[in-house]
Tab-separated table of C-alpha atoms in Angstrom:
chain	number	residue	atom	x	y	z
Y	19	UNK	CA	-186.523	55.036	5.226
Y	20	UNK	CA	-186.482	54.310	1.482
Y	21	UNK	CA	-185.806	57.021	-1.099
Y	22	UNK	CA	-189.462	56.984	-2.060
Y	23	UNK	CA	-190.599	57.399	1.546
Y	24	UNK	CA	-188.195	60.311	1.954
Y	25	UNK	CA	-189.616	61.977	-1.144
Y	26	UNK	CA	-193.130	61.299	0.087
Y	27	UNK	CA	-192.217	63.316	3.191
Y	28	UNK	CA	-190.818	66.046	0.901
Y	29	UNK	CA	-194.052	66.120	-1.096
Y	30	UNK	CA	-196.181	66.532	2.031
Y	31	UNK	CA	-193.821	69.206	3.344
Y	32	UNK	CA	-193.963	71.056	-0.001
Y	33	UNK	CA	-197.781	71.007	0.049
Y	34	UNK	CA	-197.711	72.694	3.476
Y	35	UNK	CA	-195.047	75.164	2.330
Y	36	UNK	CA	-197.167	76.115	-0.697
Y	37	UNK	CA	-200.093	76.727	1.675
Y	38	UNK	CA	-197.872	78.989	3.793
Y	39	UNK	CA	-196.884	80.933	0.687
Y	40	UNK	CA	-200.564	81.307	-0.179
Y	41	UNK	CA	-201.271	82.764	3.278
Y	42	UNK	CA	-198.305	85.137	2.939
Y	43	UNK	CA	-199.761	86.374	-0.360
Y	44	UNK	CA	-203.118	86.927	1.396
Y	45	UNK	CA	-201.334	88.997	4.047
Y	46	UNK	CA	-199.460	90.995	1.381
Y	47	UNK	CA	-202.748	91.571	-0.466
Y	48	UNK	CA	-204.316	93.055	2.689
Y	49	UNK	CA	-201.256	95.306	3.196
Y	50	UNK	CA	-201.461	96.543	-0.411
Y	51	UNK	CA	-205.200	97.251	-0.017
Y	52	UNK	CA	-204.460	99.387	3.035
Y	53	UNK	CA	-201.876	101.318	0.963
Y	54	UNK	CA	-204.499	101.817	-1.768
Y	55	UNK	CA	-206.816	103.434	0.770
Y	56	UNK	CA	-204.051	105.654	2.164
Y	57	UNK	CA	-203.008	106.789	-1.327
Y	58	UNK	CA	-206.642	107.592	-2.270
Y	59	UNK	CA	-207.068	109.628	0.927
Y	60	UNK	CA	-203.942	111.608	0.013
Y	61	UNK	CA	-205.267	112.112	-3.523
Y	62	UNK	CA	-202.349	110.181	-5.047
Y	63	UNK	CA	-204.195	108.154	-7.683
Y	64	UNK	CA	-201.057	106.951	-9.478
Y	65	UNK	CA	-199.753	105.294	-6.290
Y	66	UNK	CA	-203.245	103.954	-5.510
Y	67	UNK	CA	-203.382	102.265	-8.926
Y	68	UNK	CA	-199.934	100.664	-8.458
Y	69	UNK	CA	-200.892	99.303	-5.021
Y	70	UNK	CA	-204.228	98.052	-6.435
Y	71	UNK	CA	-202.357	96.175	-9.181
Y	72	UNK	CA	-200.030	94.684	-6.548
Y	73	UNK	CA	-203.015	93.619	-4.427
Y	74	UNK	CA	-204.695	91.871	-7.373
Y	75	UNK	CA	-201.403	90.171	-8.298
Y	76	UNK	CA	-200.976	88.884	-4.734
Y	77	UNK	CA	-204.572	87.617	-4.747
Y	78	UNK	CA	-203.983	85.618	-7.953
Y	79	UNK	CA	-200.637	84.312	-6.697
Y	80	UNK	CA	-202.293	83.169	-3.465
Y	81	UNK	CA	-204.855	81.163	-5.454
Y	82	UNK	CA	-202.085	79.644	-7.616
Y	83	UNK	CA	-200.100	78.537	-4.552
Y	84	UNK	CA	-203.262	77.051	-3.033
Y	85	UNK	CA	-204.109	75.147	-6.231
Y	86	UNK	CA	-200.577	73.792	-6.494
Y	87	UNK	CA	-200.643	72.769	-2.831
Y	88	UNK	CA	-203.793	70.713	-3.500
Y	89	UNK	CA	-202.188	69.183	-6.582
Y	90	UNK	CA	-198.978	68.205	-4.740
Y	91	UNK	CA	-201.109	66.800	-1.924
Y	92	UNK	CA	-203.070	64.660	-4.423
Y	93	UNK	CA	-199.819	63.296	-5.899
Y	94	UNK	CA	-198.496	62.588	-2.368
Y	95	UNK	CA	-201.612	60.493	-1.689
Y	96	UNK	CA	-200.982	58.446	-4.817
Y	97	UNK	CA	-197.308	57.969	-3.960
Y	98	UNK	CA	-198.364	56.888	-0.449
Y	99	UNK	CA	-200.612	54.217	-1.973
Y	100	UNK	CA	-197.859	53.073	-4.363
Y	101	UNK	CA	-195.341	52.787	-1.486
Y	102	UNK	CA	-197.840	50.931	0.737
Y	103	UNK	CA	-198.705	48.455	-2.020
Y	104	UNK	CA	-195.097	48.107	-3.236
Y	105	UNK	CA	-196.041	49.417	-6.659
Y	106	UNK	CA	-193.202	51.907	-7.076
Y	107	UNK	CA	-192.014	51.531	-10.665
Y	108	UNK	CA	-188.491	52.214	-11.947
Y	109	UNK	CA	-189.755	55.158	-13.983
Y	110	UNK	CA	-191.400	56.640	-10.873
Y	111	UNK	CA	-188.137	56.293	-8.961
Y	112	UNK	CA	-186.421	58.128	-11.826
Y	113	UNK	CA	-188.784	61.100	-11.460
Y	114	UNK	CA	-187.875	61.271	-7.762
Y	115	UNK	CA	-184.220	62.193	-8.445
Y	116	UNK	CA	-184.910	65.819	-9.407
Y	117	UNK	CA	-187.708	66.225	-6.896
Y	118	UNK	CA	-185.974	67.646	-3.838
Y	119	UNK	CA	-184.409	70.726	-5.449
Y	120	UNK	CA	-187.569	71.407	-7.485
Y	121	UNK	CA	-189.852	71.346	-4.438
Y	122	UNK	CA	-187.476	73.552	-2.447
Y	123	UNK	CA	-187.423	76.146	-5.239
Y	124	UNK	CA	-191.162	76.877	-4.716
Y	125	UNK	CA	-191.183	77.708	-8.448
Y	126	UNK	CA	-194.747	76.978	-9.571
Y	127	UNK	CA	-193.804	76.223	-13.191
Y	128	UNK	CA	-191.083	73.743	-12.206
Y	129	UNK	CA	-193.302	72.059	-9.597
Y	130	UNK	CA	-196.128	71.874	-12.144
Y	131	UNK	CA	-193.818	70.143	-14.643
Y	132	UNK	CA	-192.667	67.723	-11.923
Y	133	UNK	CA	-196.271	66.917	-11.022
Y	134	UNK	CA	-196.929	66.269	-14.736
Y	135	UNK	CA	-194.163	63.659	-14.738
Y	136	UNK	CA	-195.496	62.061	-11.568
Y	137	UNK	CA	-199.064	61.997	-12.771
Y	138	UNK	CA	-197.946	60.282	-15.971
Y	139	UNK	CA	-196.772	57.388	-13.783
Y	140	UNK	CA	-200.309	56.759	-12.560
Y	141	UNK	CA	-202.637	55.039	-14.992
Y	142	UNK	CA	-205.820	56.414	-13.468
Y	143	UNK	CA	-205.833	60.163	-12.982
Y	144	UNK	CA	-208.788	61.359	-10.995
Y	145	UNK	CA	-211.042	64.079	-12.352
Y	146	UNK	CA	-209.973	66.571	-9.710
Y	147	UNK	CA	-206.337	66.555	-10.817
Y	148	UNK	CA	-207.318	66.807	-14.474
Y	149	UNK	CA	-209.334	69.920	-13.660
Y	150	UNK	CA	-206.444	71.359	-11.683
Y	151	UNK	CA	-204.109	70.853	-14.646
Y	152	UNK	CA	-206.444	72.982	-16.738
Y	153	UNK	CA	-206.618	75.757	-14.163
Y	154	UNK	CA	-202.852	75.645	-13.590
Y	155	UNK	CA	-202.189	76.342	-17.269
Y	156	UNK	CA	-201.318	79.951	-16.576
Y	157	UNK	CA	-199.749	79.905	-13.134
Y	158	UNK	CA	-197.326	82.776	-13.364
Y	159	UNK	CA	-199.346	85.537	-14.978
Y	160	UNK	CA	-197.958	88.970	-14.220
Y	161	UNK	CA	-200.717	90.990	-15.826
Y	162	UNK	CA	-203.555	92.274	-13.698
Y	163	UNK	CA	-207.062	92.632	-15.203
Y	164	UNK	CA	-207.889	96.343	-15.440
Y	165	UNK	CA	-211.506	95.898	-14.353
Y	166	UNK	CA	-210.356	94.160	-11.136
Y	167	UNK	CA	-207.943	97.015	-10.403
Y	168	UNK	CA	-210.667	99.624	-10.999
Y	169	UNK	CA	-213.167	97.696	-8.872
Y	170	UNK	CA	-210.657	97.462	-6.008
Y	171	UNK	CA	-209.904	101.199	-6.244
Y	172	UNK	CA	-213.621	101.942	-5.922
Y	173	UNK	CA	-214.040	99.501	-3.025
Y	174	UNK	CA	-211.237	101.192	-1.109
Y	175	UNK	CA	-212.673	104.624	-1.925
Y	176	UNK	CA	-216.071	103.418	-0.679
Y	177	UNK	CA	-214.495	102.321	2.603
Y	178	UNK	CA	-212.658	105.619	2.911
Y	179	UNK	CA	-215.915	107.480	2.209
Y	180	UNK	CA	-214.489	109.208	-0.873
Y	181	UNK	CA	-215.810	109.617	-4.398
Y	182	UNK	CA	-213.636	108.513	-7.302
Y	183	UNK	CA	-213.961	110.032	-10.757
Y	184	UNK	CA	-212.355	107.131	-12.605
Y	185	UNK	CA	-213.641	106.178	-16.014
Y	186	UNK	CA	-214.765	102.591	-15.624
Y	187	UNK	CA	-214.836	100.177	-18.591
Y	188	UNK	CA	-218.102	100.118	-20.529
Y	189	UNK	CA	-220.822	98.129	-18.851
Y	190	UNK	CA	-219.226	98.346	-15.431
Y	191	UNK	CA	-220.539	100.645	-12.743
Y	192	UNK	CA	-219.087	101.062	-9.313
Y	193	UNK	CA	-221.048	100.315	-6.176
Y	194	UNK	CA	-220.333	103.923	-5.193
Y	195	UNK	CA	-222.006	105.384	-8.292
Y	196	UNK	CA	-225.015	103.073	-8.075
Y	197	UNK	CA	-225.588	103.805	-4.380
Y	198	UNK	CA	-225.448	107.573	-5.049
Y	199	UNK	CA	-227.875	107.156	-7.955
Y	200	UNK	CA	-230.346	105.170	-5.841
Y	201	UNK	CA	-230.186	107.825	-3.084
Y	202	UNK	CA	-230.968	110.561	-5.639
Y	203	UNK	CA	-233.830	108.444	-6.976
Y	204	UNK	CA	-235.282	108.074	-3.458
Y	205	UNK	CA	-235.120	111.820	-2.870
Y	206	UNK	CA	-236.848	112.455	-6.203
Y	207	UNK	CA	-239.614	109.980	-5.335
Y	208	UNK	CA	-240.139	111.680	-1.964
Y	209	UNK	CA	-240.380	115.126	-3.588
Y	210	UNK	CA	-242.907	113.837	-6.123
Y	211	UNK	CA	-245.084	112.259	-3.449
Y	212	UNK	CA	-244.969	115.527	-1.418
Y	213	UNK	CA	-245.995	117.515	-4.532
Y	214	UNK	CA	-248.838	115.107	-5.197
Y	215	UNK	CA	-249.937	115.550	-1.584
Y	216	UNK	CA	-249.973	119.343	-1.943
Y	217	UNK	CA	-251.949	119.199	-5.214
Y	218	UNK	CA	-254.601	116.874	-3.753
C-alpha cells in the first residue's frame, strides 16, 4: 500500500469518525433538552436556560461535524481518482505528511485548513465543495443565538404543559402564547354567536 493509499484510507475513516461525532452531538442535544424540561418543571429557569444554550450548541456542532464529514468525503473521492489515474503530484504528497495527526485530532479548524491545502491541489473544484467552504467559515462558534434558546425553552415548556413568562425578542411570539390567544378568540366568537342567537 502506497503512502497515498494509506492516507486515502485515513480520509475515509475520518469522514466516518466525523459522522459519529455528529451523532454523539445529536444524542447530547436530546439529553440537554430533557434537562431543560426537568428544570422548567422544577421552576429553575436559570438552569433551564443553561441547558437550552448547551442543547443549541450541540445542535450547531452536530451540523458542523456533518458538513466537515461531507467535505472530507469529497476530498477522499478526488484523491481516489488521482491515485487510480496515477496523477498524484509531489505537492499533493507533501500535504499528506501532516494529515494523519490532523485527522486524528478531530479539530474542525485544523481539518478545514488541511482540506483547503488538498483542494488547492485540484484544478477543478466542484460547486458543492465551494459552497461548503463558505458554510464552514465559522465552524467553532461558541455563542448561541438568544432567539433559538428562547424558542427551545418555550418548546420544552409546551411539551411539559407549562406556561413561561419569558420576554421574547420583539417580533417573536411563542407557539404557546399564540395557541392560548387563538383559544381565547374561539371562546369569544362562540359567546358572540350565542348572544346574537338570544337577541334574534
